[in-house]
Coordinates of C-alpha atoms in Angstrom, one line a residue:
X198 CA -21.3 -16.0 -38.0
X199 CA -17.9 -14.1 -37.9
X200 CA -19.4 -10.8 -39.2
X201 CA -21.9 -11.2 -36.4
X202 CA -19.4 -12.1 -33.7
X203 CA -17.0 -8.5 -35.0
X204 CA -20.4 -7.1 -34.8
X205 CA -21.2 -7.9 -31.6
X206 CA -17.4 -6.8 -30.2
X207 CA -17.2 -3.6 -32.1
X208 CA -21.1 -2.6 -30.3
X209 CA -19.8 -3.8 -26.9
X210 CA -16.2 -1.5 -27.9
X211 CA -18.5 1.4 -28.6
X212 CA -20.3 1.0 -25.6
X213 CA -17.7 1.0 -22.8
X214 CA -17.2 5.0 -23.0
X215 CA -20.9 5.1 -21.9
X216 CA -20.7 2.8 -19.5
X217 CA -18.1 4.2 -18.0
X218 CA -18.9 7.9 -17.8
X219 CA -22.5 6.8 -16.4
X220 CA -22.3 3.1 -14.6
X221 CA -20.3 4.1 -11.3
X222 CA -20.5 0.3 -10.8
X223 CA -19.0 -0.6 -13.9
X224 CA -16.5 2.2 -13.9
X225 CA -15.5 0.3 -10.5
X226 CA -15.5 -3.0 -11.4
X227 CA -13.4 -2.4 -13.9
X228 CA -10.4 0.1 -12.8
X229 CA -10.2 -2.7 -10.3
X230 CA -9.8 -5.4 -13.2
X231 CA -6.9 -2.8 -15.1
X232 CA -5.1 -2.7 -11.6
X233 CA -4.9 -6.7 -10.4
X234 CA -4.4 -7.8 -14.5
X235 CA -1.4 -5.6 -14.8
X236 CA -0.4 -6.9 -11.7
X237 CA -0.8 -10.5 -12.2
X238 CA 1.1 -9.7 -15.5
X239 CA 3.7 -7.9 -14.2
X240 CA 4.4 -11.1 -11.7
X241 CA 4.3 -13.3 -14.6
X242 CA 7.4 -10.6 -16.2
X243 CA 9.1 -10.2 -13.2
X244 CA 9.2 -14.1 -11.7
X245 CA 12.0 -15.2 -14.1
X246 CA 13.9 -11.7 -12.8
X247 CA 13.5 -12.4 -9.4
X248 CA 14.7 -15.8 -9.5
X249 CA 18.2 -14.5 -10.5
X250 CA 17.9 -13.0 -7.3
X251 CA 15.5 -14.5 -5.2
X252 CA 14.2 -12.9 -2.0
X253 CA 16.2 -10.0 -2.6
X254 CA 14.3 -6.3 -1.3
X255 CA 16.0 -4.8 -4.5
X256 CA 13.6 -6.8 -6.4
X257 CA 10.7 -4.6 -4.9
X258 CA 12.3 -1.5 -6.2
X259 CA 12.2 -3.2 -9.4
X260 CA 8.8 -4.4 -9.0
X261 CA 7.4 -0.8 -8.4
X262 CA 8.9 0.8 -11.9
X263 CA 6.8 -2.1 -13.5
X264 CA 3.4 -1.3 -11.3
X265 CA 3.9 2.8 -10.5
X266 CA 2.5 3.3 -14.3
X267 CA -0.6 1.6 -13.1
X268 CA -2.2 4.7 -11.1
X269 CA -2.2 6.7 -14.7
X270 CA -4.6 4.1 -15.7
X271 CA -6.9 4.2 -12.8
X272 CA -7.1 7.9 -12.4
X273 CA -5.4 8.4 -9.2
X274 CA -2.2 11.2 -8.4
X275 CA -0.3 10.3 -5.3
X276 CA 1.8 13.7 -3.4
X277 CA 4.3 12.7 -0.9
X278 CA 5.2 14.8 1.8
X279 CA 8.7 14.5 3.6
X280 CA 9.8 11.6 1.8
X281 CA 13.4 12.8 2.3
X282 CA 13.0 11.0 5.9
X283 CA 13.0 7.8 3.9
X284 CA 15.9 8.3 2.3
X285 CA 18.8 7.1 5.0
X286 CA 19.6 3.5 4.1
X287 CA 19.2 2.9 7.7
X288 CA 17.3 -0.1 9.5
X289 CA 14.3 1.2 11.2
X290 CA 10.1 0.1 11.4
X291 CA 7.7 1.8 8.9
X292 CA 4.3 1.5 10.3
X293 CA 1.4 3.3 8.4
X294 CA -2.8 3.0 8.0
X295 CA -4.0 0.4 6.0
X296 CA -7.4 1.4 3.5
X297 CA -7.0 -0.5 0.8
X298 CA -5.2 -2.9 -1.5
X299 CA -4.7 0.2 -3.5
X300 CA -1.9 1.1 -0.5
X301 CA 0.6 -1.0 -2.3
X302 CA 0.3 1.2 -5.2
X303 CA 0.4 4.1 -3.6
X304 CA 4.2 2.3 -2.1
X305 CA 5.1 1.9 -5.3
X306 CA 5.1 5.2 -6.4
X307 CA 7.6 5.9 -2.9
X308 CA 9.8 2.7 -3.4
X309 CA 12.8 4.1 -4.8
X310 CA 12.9 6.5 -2.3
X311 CA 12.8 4.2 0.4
X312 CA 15.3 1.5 -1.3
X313 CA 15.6 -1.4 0.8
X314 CA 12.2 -1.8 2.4
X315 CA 10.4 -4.9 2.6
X316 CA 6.9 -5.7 3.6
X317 CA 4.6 -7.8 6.6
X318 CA 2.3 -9.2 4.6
X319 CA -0.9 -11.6 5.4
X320 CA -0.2 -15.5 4.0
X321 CA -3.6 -15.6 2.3
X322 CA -1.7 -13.3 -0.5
X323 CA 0.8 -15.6 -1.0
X324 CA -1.6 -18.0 -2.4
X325 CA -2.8 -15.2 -5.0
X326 CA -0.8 -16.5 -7.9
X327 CA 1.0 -15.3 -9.7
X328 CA 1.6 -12.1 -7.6
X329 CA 2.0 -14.7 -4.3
X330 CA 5.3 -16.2 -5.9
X331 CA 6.8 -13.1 -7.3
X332 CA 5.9 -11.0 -3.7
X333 CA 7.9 -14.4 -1.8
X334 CA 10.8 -14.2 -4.4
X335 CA 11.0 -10.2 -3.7
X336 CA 11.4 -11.0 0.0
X337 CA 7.8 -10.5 1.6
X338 CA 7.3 -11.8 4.7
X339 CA 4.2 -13.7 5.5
X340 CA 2.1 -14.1 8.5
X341 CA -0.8 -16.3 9.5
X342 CA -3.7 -13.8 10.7
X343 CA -5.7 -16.5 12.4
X344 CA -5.8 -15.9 16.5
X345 CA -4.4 -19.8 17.0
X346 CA -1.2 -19.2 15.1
X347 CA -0.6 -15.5 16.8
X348 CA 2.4 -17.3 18.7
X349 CA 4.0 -18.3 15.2
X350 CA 3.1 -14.9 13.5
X351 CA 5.4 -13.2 16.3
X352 CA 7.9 -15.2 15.9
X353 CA 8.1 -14.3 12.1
X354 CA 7.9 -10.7 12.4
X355 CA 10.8 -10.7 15.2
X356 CA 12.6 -13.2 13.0
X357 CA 12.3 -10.4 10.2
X358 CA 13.1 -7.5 12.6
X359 CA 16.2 -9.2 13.2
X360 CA 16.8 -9.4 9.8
X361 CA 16.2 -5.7 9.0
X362 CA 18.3 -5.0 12.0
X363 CA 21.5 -6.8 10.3
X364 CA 21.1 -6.1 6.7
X365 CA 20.2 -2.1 7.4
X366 CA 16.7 -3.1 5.8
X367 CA 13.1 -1.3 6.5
X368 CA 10.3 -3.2 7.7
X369 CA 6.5 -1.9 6.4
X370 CA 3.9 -3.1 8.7
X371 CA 0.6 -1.9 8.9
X372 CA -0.7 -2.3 12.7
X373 CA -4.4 -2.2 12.0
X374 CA -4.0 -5.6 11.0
X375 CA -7.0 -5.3 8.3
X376 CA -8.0 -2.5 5.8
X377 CA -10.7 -0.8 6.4
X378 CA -12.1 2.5 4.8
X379 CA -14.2 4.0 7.3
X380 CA -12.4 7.7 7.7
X381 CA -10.4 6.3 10.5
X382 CA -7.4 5.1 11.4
X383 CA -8.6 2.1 13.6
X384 CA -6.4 0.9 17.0
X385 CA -3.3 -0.7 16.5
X386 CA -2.0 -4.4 17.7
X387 CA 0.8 -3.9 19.5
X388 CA 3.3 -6.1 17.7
X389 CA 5.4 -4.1 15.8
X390 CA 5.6 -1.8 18.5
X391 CA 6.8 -4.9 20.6
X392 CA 9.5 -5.6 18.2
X393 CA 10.7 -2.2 17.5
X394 CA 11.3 -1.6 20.9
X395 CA 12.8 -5.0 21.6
X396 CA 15.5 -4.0 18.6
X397 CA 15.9 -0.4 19.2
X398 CA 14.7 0.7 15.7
X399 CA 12.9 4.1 15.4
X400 CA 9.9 4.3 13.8
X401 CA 8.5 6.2 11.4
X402 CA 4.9 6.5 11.1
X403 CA 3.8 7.1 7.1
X404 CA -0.2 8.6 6.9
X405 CA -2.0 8.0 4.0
X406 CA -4.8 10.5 3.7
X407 CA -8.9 9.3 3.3
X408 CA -9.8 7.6 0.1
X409 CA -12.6 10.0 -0.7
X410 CA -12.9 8.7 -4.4
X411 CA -13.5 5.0 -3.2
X412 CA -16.8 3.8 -2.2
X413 CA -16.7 0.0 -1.8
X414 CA -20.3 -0.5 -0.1
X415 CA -22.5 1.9 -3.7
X416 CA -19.0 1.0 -6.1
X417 CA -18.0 4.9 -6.8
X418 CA -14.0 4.3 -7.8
X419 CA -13.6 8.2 -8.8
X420 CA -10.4 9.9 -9.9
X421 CA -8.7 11.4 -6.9
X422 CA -5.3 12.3 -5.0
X423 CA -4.3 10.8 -2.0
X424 CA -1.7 12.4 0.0
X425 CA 1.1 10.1 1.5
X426 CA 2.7 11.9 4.4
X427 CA 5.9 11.1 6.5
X428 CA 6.0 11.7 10.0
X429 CA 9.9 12.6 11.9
X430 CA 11.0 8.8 13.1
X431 CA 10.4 8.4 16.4
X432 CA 12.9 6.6 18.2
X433 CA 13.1 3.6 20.9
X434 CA 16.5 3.8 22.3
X435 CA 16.4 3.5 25.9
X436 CA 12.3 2.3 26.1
X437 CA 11.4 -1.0 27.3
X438 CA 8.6 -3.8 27.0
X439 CA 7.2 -1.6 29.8
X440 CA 6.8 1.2 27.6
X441 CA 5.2 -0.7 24.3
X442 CA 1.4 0.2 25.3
X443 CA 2.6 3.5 26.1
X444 CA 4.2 3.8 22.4
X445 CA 2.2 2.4 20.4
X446 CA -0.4 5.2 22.0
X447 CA 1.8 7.8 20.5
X448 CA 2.1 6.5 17.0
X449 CA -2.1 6.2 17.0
X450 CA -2.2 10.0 18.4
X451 CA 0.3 11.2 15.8
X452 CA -0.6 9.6 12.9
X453 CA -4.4 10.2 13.9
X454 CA -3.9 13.8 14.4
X455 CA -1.6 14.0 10.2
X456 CA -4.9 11.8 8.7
X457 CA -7.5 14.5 10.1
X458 CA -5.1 17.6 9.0
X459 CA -4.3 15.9 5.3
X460 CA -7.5 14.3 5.0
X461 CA -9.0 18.2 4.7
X462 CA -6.2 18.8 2.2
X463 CA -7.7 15.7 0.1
X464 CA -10.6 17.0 0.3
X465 CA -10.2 20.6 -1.2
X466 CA -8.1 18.7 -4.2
X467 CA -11.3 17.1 -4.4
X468 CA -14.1 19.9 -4.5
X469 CA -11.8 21.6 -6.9
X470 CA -11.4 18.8 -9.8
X471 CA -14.7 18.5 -9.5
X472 CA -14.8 22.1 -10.9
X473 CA -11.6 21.8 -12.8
X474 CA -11.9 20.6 -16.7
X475 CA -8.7 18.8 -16.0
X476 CA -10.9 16.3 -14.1
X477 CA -11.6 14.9 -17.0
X478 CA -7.9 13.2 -18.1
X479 CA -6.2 10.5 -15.9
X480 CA -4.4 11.6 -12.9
X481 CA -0.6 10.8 -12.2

């Protein structure tokens, strides 16, 4: 019975080159699995760390040198572009598009740069244990997405932009509200706008370019590069509550106009791995 249960395993070991190189399905299935078990494991690490600090942002600067390593396993290469704007340990509203739960490792790989940053994140993760308790202990704030708590969920995010206000801390929101994949960057909800402006923070919009390797709706999770672009902080001193529709209109129409323009850059990274024999080793 044992030789026949090795024998089984070492046929399924044997098998999973195959299945990878010619199964986009399972080759997507499982990347996904390597990326949310090395997360779960890391929150399992880094719970007893946090706790010596708890709901500290430093402890999602530690977080990230655990997780960065992740995108060497999955096969994807992340390029910033201006990341020197993030630098200033100054309090200000980061506001970027939202694709994916593969966003947060694409932050990862940016989080020392940006040092104290913390995140608006939906409540639903916070239930996702381990990772739910280790994100609360790093300092994530949590908001209720449903339309009857909308009331409460503003009063958490100014509650948090006053917070990033006193303790020269960066606040990551993505306005979308949802991910979504489409090519687009969809409208924004007005909310961080509202509180930026309310504060005085600038804002500065990050662009992440088109996930071209992910296919969610036929499973295609291809190696690829995705490049993460800065924008100049744009700044709110002297606007009003008048002015937040007006603002948050800019944002969309310069962030909008960075996807299109690095989303072609993607793209040629694309066509040429594809005719590249490095295409065949994990990515960075």
């Amino acid at each position: 019975m044992t030789l026949y249960i090795e024998v089984l395993v070492f046929g399924a070991l044997l098998g999973l080159p195959f299945l990878y190189e010619t199964r986009p399905a399972f080759c997507y299935c499982l990347k996904f699995l390597v990326y949310y078990a090395v997360v779960m494991l890391n929150s399992v690490i880094l719970i007893p760390v946090f706790l010596l600090r708890p709901w500290s942002v430093f402890n999602l600067v530690i977080a990230s040198y655990f997780c960065r390593w992740i995108t060497h396993l999955i096969g994807v290469k992340w390029e910033l572009r201006n990341g020197e704007i993030l630098e200033p340990q100054e309090p200000c509203i980061i506001v970027s598009n939202h694709q994916s739960s593969l966003d947060i490792l694409g932050m990862f790989q940016i989080w020392s740069t940006m040092g104290r940053c913390t995140v608006i994140a939906k409540k639903e993760l916070f239930w996702a244990w381990p990772f739910g308790m280790a994100a609360w202990l790093a300092g994530l704030v949590f908001i209720p997405r449903v339309k009857t708590k909308a009331e409460q969920a503003k009063a958490v995010i100014n509650e948090a932009v006053e917070k990033v206000a006193q303790e020269k801390t960066k606040l990551w929101i993505f306005p979308e509200g949802t991910r979504r994949n489409t090519g687009e960057i969809h409208p924004f909800k007005k909310g961080a706008f509202h509180s930026a402006i309310s504060a005085q923070l600038p804002v500065i919009p990050v662009v992440f370019s088109n996930y071209y390797f992910l296919d969610r709706p036929n499973k295609k999770f291809d190696q690829g590069v995705v490049i993460v672009k800065v924008l100049e902080p744009l700044s709110t001193k002297g606007l009003t509550l008048d002015d937040v529709e007006k603002f948050t209109d800019l944002v969309y129409e310069k962030m909008s106009q960075a996807f299109h323009q690095i989303n072609k850059e993607a793209l040629i990274h694309r066509e040429s791995s594809k005719h590249s024999a490095s295409n065949f080793t994990l990515l960075k």
